[in-house]
Amino acid sequence: MKKSLIMIAWVFNVLIFSSLYNFLAAEYNVAKVHIKDEKLAKEMSAAATTFLNSLSPDQLAETKLPYGNPARFDWNFTPRKRKGITFKTMSAAQRKVAMDMIRLVLSQEGYTKAEQIIDLENVLRVVETRPANDTYRDPENFAFLVFGEPGGDPWGWRVEGHHLSLHFSSIKGEITYTPSFMGSNPGNVQADVPQKGLRILKNEEDFAFELLQSLSEKQLEKAVIGSTAPNEMFTSNSRKASLEKMPGIPMAEMTAPQKAAFKKLIMSYLQRYHVTLKNQQWAELEKNGLDKIHFAWMGDQKNVIGSGHGHYYRIHGPTFLIEFDNTQNGGNHIHSVVRDLVNDFGEDMLRRHYEKAH
């Protein structure tokens, strides 16, 4: 009965996302780029298998779920209790193979960011004068889940904790990586701690200000869509990322230096990931037309930390969305996310898999 319900849910998702894809294809003439990397897919499967084999039967029971389990879509970047096995209950050897899974699918830069985000929980304990055994700001409360059988079609895994939520799915050598969330609190570590001066998302913030400040007054009239930044990203942790409009200034209306600055900003996100995933996303953006990607801004136009300050920007294309929000804690608490408007959680990949199967 349970398997039947899961299959019904899969079919429902396929129908929903097939309709969505057809709408986007008609509305924006979109094209999806599907790059297979059999080597990376096998390495990801081997890493997950090594991780699962390191677990006890009880640990395995809480870590491995069917690919169609609804928990795959239940994601959040706030401190909370999560499904899956956390660092807290892992041995040192298990932690290593868990981190090896992350290291494999990210670039060295992306992996360093993930490590630093986890470590910021220690900074928050100091800033908020919490005890060393506090479980709210807890660098050990990062949970791993594996969905399906590694190497099967489909299968996937995720790691999630405060300010980190990474999702990967694979079918027949193709891998997806969204939604992908990284945050930083503090955005700029100002407390007298060993991490003082650290800005994990420095490029993502500074490159955006560079682009904004290069725009002419006429261009700013289009790019700036609000004088006050929102307290949170518009899509937050929604199951499906969707924004009704695509405001802002398109790359088509930028000068050559501005286009270069915009591409540099986009790449500051993509280069977090394994080169295959980075190249796959960039190829898709090019195929759908870089000139169609919009840049929109809200809030302060200078990077100021203090009460009442904050800024937000969005990078929005026909199938692609990045949101960056730094408004909480007086503009010193960053949320950033990369979403695929068609293929989050591998849904477009899954749709094509079932269409071929039937």
CSV table of N, CA, C and O in Angstrom, one decimal, residues 191-249:
chain,number,residue,atom,x,y,z
A,191,ALA,N,32.7,39.9,16.1
A,191,ALA,CA,33.0,39.6,17.5
A,191,ALA,C,34.5,39.2,17.6
A,191,ALA,O,35.1,38.8,16.7
A,192,ASP,N,35.0,39.4,18.8
A,192,ASP,CA,36.4,39.1,19.1
A,192,ASP,C,36.6,37.6,19.3
A,192,ASP,O,36.7,37.0,20.4
A,193,VAL,N,36.5,36.8,18.2
A,193,VAL,CA,36.7,35.4,18.1
A,193,VAL,C,37.7,35.1,17.1
A,193,VAL,O,38.1,35.9,16.2
A,194,PRO,N,38.2,33.8,17.0
A,194,PRO,CA,39.2,33.5,16.0
A,194,PRO,C,38.7,33.7,14.6
A,194,PRO,O,39.5,34.0,13.6
A,195,GLN,N,37.4,33.7,14.3
A,195,GLN,CA,36.9,33.9,13.0
A,195,GLN,C,36.6,35.3,12.7
A,195,GLN,O,36.1,35.7,11.6
A,196,LYS,N,37.1,36.3,13.5
A,196,LYS,CA,36.8,37.7,13.3
A,196,LYS,C,37.3,38.1,11.9
A,196,LYS,O,38.3,37.8,11.4
A,197,GLY,N,36.4,38.9,11.2
A,197,GLY,CA,36.7,39.4,9.9
A,197,GLY,C,36.2,38.4,8.8
A,197,GLY,O,36.3,38.8,7.6
A,198,LEU,N,35.8,37.2,9.1
A,198,LEU,CA,35.4,36.3,8.1
A,198,LEU,C,34.1,36.7,7.4
A,198,LEU,O,33.1,37.1,8.1
A,199,ARG,N,34.1,36.6,6.1
A,199,ARG,CA,32.9,36.9,5.3
A,199,ARG,C,32.7,35.7,4.3
A,199,ARG,O,33.3,35.7,3.3
A,200,ILE,N,31.9,34.8,4.7
A,200,ILE,CA,31.8,33.6,3.9
A,200,ILE,C,31.3,33.9,2.5
A,200,ILE,O,31.7,33.3,1.5
A,201,LEU,N,30.3,34.8,2.4
A,201,LEU,CA,29.7,35.1,1.1
A,201,LEU,C,30.1,36.4,0.6
A,201,LEU,O,29.3,37.2,0.1
A,202,LYS,N,31.4,36.7,0.8
A,202,LYS,CA,32.0,38.0,0.4
A,202,LYS,C,31.8,38.3,-1.1
A,202,LYS,O,31.3,39.4,-1.4
A,203,ASN,N,32.2,37.4,-1.9
A,203,ASN,CA,32.1,37.6,-3.4
A,203,ASN,C,30.6,37.8,-3.8
A,203,ASN,O,30.3,38.7,-4.6
A,204,GLU,N,29.8,37.0,-3.3
A,204,GLU,CA,28.3,37.1,-3.6
A,204,GLU,C,27.8,38.4,-3.3
A,204,GLU,O,26.8,38.9,-3.9
A,205,GLU,N,28.3,39.1,-2.3
A,205,GLU,CA,27.8,40.4,-1.8
A,205,GLU,C,28.6,41.5,-2.6
A,205,GLU,O,28.0,42.4,-3.2
A,206,ASP,N,29.9,41.5,-2.6
A,206,ASP,CA,30.7,42.5,-3.1
A,206,ASP,C,30.5,42.7,-4.6
A,206,ASP,O,30.5,43.8,-5.2
A,207,PHE,N,30.5,41.5,-5.3
A,207,PHE,CA,30.3,41.6,-6.8
A,207,PHE,C,28.9,42.2,-7.2
A,207,PHE,O,28.8,42.9,-8.2
A,208,ALA,N,27.9,42.0,-6.3
A,208,ALA,CA,26.6,42.6,-6.6
A,208,ALA,C,26.6,44.1,-6.4
A,208,ALA,O,26.1,44.8,-7.3
A,209,PHE,N,27.3,44.5,-5.4
A,209,PHE,CA,27.5,46.0,-5.2
A,209,PHE,C,28.3,46.6,-6.4
A,209,PHE,O,28.0,47.7,-6.8
A,210,GLU,N,29.3,45.9,-6.8
A,210,GLU,CA,30.1,46.4,-8.0
A,210,GLU,C,29.2,46.6,-9.2
A,210,GLU,O,29.2,47.6,-9.9
A,211,LEU,N,28.3,45.6,-9.5
A,211,LEU,CA,27.4,45.7,-10.6
A,211,LEU,C,26.4,46.8,-10.4
A,211,LEU,O,26.2,47.7,-11.3
A,212,LEU,N,25.8,46.9,-9.2
A,212,LEU,CA,24.8,47.9,-8.9
A,212,LEU,C,25.4,49.3,-9.1
A,212,LEU,O,24.8,50.2,-9.8
A,213,GLN,N,26.6,49.5,-8.6
A,213,GLN,CA,27.2,50.9,-8.6
A,213,GLN,C,27.8,51.2,-10.0
A,213,GLN,O,28.1,52.4,-10.3
A,214,SER,N,27.8,50.3,-10.9
A,214,SER,CA,28.2,50.6,-12.3
A,214,SER,C,27.1,51.0,-13.2
A,214,SER,O,27.3,51.5,-14.3
A,215,LEU,N,25.9,50.9,-12.7
A,215,LEU,CA,24.7,51.2,-13.5
A,215,LEU,C,24.5,52.7,-13.5
A,215,LEU,O,24.7,53.4,-12.6
A,216,SER,N,24.0,53.2,-14.7
A,216,SER,CA,23.6,54.6,-14.8
A,216,SER,C,22.3,54.9,-14.1
A,216,SER,O,21.6,54.0,-13.7
A,217,GLU,N,22.0,56.2,-14.0
A,217,GLU,CA,20.7,56.5,-13.3
A,217,GLU,C,19.5,55.9,-14.0
A,217,GLU,O,18.6,55.4,-13.4
A,218,LYS,N,19.6,55.9,-15.4
A,218,LYS,CA,18.5,55.4,-16.1
A,218,LYS,C,18.4,53.9,-15.9
A,218,LYS,O,17.3,53.3,-15.8
A,219,GLN,N,19.5,53.2,-15.9
A,219,GLN,CA,19.5,51.7,-15.6
A,219,GLN,C,19.0,51.4,-14.2
A,219,GLN,O,18.3,50.4,-14.0
A,220,LEU,N,19.4,52.3,-13.2
A,220,LEU,CA,19.0,52.0,-11.9
A,220,LEU,C,17.5,52.1,-11.7
A,220,LEU,O,16.9,51.4,-10.9
A,221,GLU,N,16.9,53.0,-12.5
A,221,GLU,CA,15.4,53.1,-12.5
A,221,GLU,C,14.7,51.7,-12.7
A,221,GLU,O,13.7,51.4,-12.2
A,222,LYS,N,15.4,50.9,-13.6
A,222,LYS,CA,14.8,49.6,-13.9
A,222,LYS,C,15.3,48.6,-12.8
A,222,LYS,O,14.5,47.7,-12.4
A,223,ALA,N,16.6,48.7,-12.5
A,223,ALA,CA,17.1,47.6,-11.6
A,223,ALA,C,16.6,47.7,-10.2
A,223,ALA,O,16.4,46.6,-9.5
A,224,VAL,N,16.4,48.9,-9.6
A,224,VAL,CA,16.0,49.0,-8.3
A,224,VAL,C,14.4,49.0,-8.2
A,224,VAL,O,13.7,49.8,-8.7
A,225,ILE,N,13.9,47.9,-7.6
A,225,ILE,CA,12.5,47.7,-7.6
A,225,ILE,C,11.9,48.0,-6.2
A,225,ILE,O,10.7,47.8,-6.0
A,226,GLY,N,12.7,48.4,-5.3
A,226,GLY,CA,12.1,48.8,-3.9
A,226,GLY,C,13.2,49.5,-3.1
A,226,GLY,O,14.4,49.1,-3.1
A,227,SER,N,12.8,50.5,-2.3
A,227,SER,CA,13.7,51.2,-1.5
A,227,SER,C,14.0,50.5,-0.2
A,227,SER,O,15.0,50.7,0.5
A,228,THR,N,13.1,49.5,0.2
A,228,THR,CA,13.3,48.8,1.4
A,228,THR,C,13.5,47.3,1.1
A,228,THR,O,12.7,46.8,0.3
A,229,ALA,N,14.5,46.6,1.6
A,229,ALA,CA,14.7,45.2,1.4
A,229,ALA,C,13.7,44.4,2.2
A,229,ALA,O,13.4,44.7,3.3
A,230,PRO,N,13.3,43.2,1.7
A,230,PRO,CA,12.4,42.3,2.4
A,230,PRO,C,13.2,41.7,3.6
A,230,PRO,O,14.4,41.6,3.5
A,231,ASN,N,12.5,41.2,4.6
A,231,ASN,CA,13.1,40.6,5.7
A,231,ASN,C,13.6,39.1,5.4
A,231,ASN,O,14.4,38.6,6.1
A,232,GLU,N,13.2,38.6,4.3
A,232,GLU,CA,13.5,37.2,3.9
A,232,GLU,C,13.4,37.1,2.4
A,232,GLU,O,12.8,37.9,1.7
A,233,MET,N,14.1,36.1,1.8
A,233,MET,CA,13.9,35.8,0.4
A,233,MET,C,12.5,35.6,0.0
A,233,MET,O,11.7,35.0,0.8
A,234,PHE,N,12.0,36.0,-1.1
A,234,PHE,CA,10.6,35.8,-1.5
A,234,PHE,C,10.2,34.4,-1.6
A,234,PHE,O,9.1,34.0,-1.2
A,235,THR,N,11.1,33.5,-2.1
A,235,THR,CA,10.7,32.1,-2.3
A,235,THR,C,11.0,31.3,-1.0
A,235,THR,O,10.5,30.2,-0.9
A,236,SER,N,11.8,31.9,-0.1
A,236,SER,CA,12.1,31.2,1.2
A,236,SER,C,12.4,29.7,1.0
A,236,SER,O,13.3,29.4,0.2
A,237,ASN,N,11.7,28.9,1.8
A,237,ASN,CA,12.0,27.4,1.6
A,237,ASN,C,10.8,26.7,1.0
A,237,ASN,O,10.5,25.6,1.3
A,238,SER,N,10.2,27.4,0.0
A,238,SER,CA,9.0,26.9,-0.7
A,238,SER,C,9.3,25.6,-1.4
A,238,SER,O,10.5,25.4,-1.9
A,239,ARG,N,8.4,24.7,-1.5
A,239,ARG,CA,8.5,23.5,-2.2
A,239,ARG,C,8.9,23.7,-3.7
A,239,ARG,O,9.7,23.1,-4.3
A,240,LYS,N,8.2,24.7,-4.3
A,240,LYS,CA,8.4,25.1,-5.7
A,240,LYS,C,8.7,26.6,-5.8
A,240,LYS,O,7.9,27.4,-5.3
A,241,ALA,N,9.9,26.9,-6.3
A,241,ALA,CA,10.2,28.4,-6.5
A,241,ALA,C,9.4,28.9,-7.6
A,241,ALA,O,9.4,28.4,-8.7
A,242,SER,N,8.7,30.0,-7.3
A,242,SER,CA,7.9,30.7,-8.3
A,242,SER,C,7.7,32.2,-8.0
A,242,SER,O,7.4,32.5,-6.9
A,243,LEU,N,8.0,33.0,-9.0
A,243,LEU,CA,7.8,34.4,-8.9
A,243,LEU,C,7.0,34.9,-10.0
A,243,LEU,O,7.3,34.5,-11.2
A,244,GLU,N,6.0,35.7,-9.8
A,244,GLU,CA,5.0,36.0,-10.8
A,244,GLU,C,5.6,36.8,-11.9
A,244,GLU,O,5.3,36.6,-13.1
A,245,LYS,N,6.5,37.7,-11.6
A,245,LYS,CA,7.1,38.6,-12.6
A,245,LYS,C,8.6,38.5,-12.6
A,245,LYS,O,9.2,38.0,-11.7
A,246,MET,N,9.2,39.1,-13.6
A,246,MET,CA,10.7,39.1,-13.7
A,246,MET,C,11.1,40.6,-13.9
A,246,MET,O,11.5,41.0,-15.0
A,247,PRO,N,11.0,41.4,-12.8
A,247,PRO,CA,11.4,42.8,-12.9
A,247,PRO,C,12.9,42.9,-12.9
A,247,PRO,O,13.7,41.9,-12.7
A,248,GLY,N,13.4,44.2,-13.0
A,248,GLY,CA,14.8,44.4,-13.0
A,248,GLY,C,15.3,44.8,-14.4
A,248,GLY,O,14.6,44.9,-15.3
A,249,ILE,N,16.6,44.9,-14.5
A,249,ILE,CA,17.3,45.2,-15.8
A,249,ILE,C,17.9,43.9,-16.4
A,249,ILE,O,18.6,43.2,-15.7
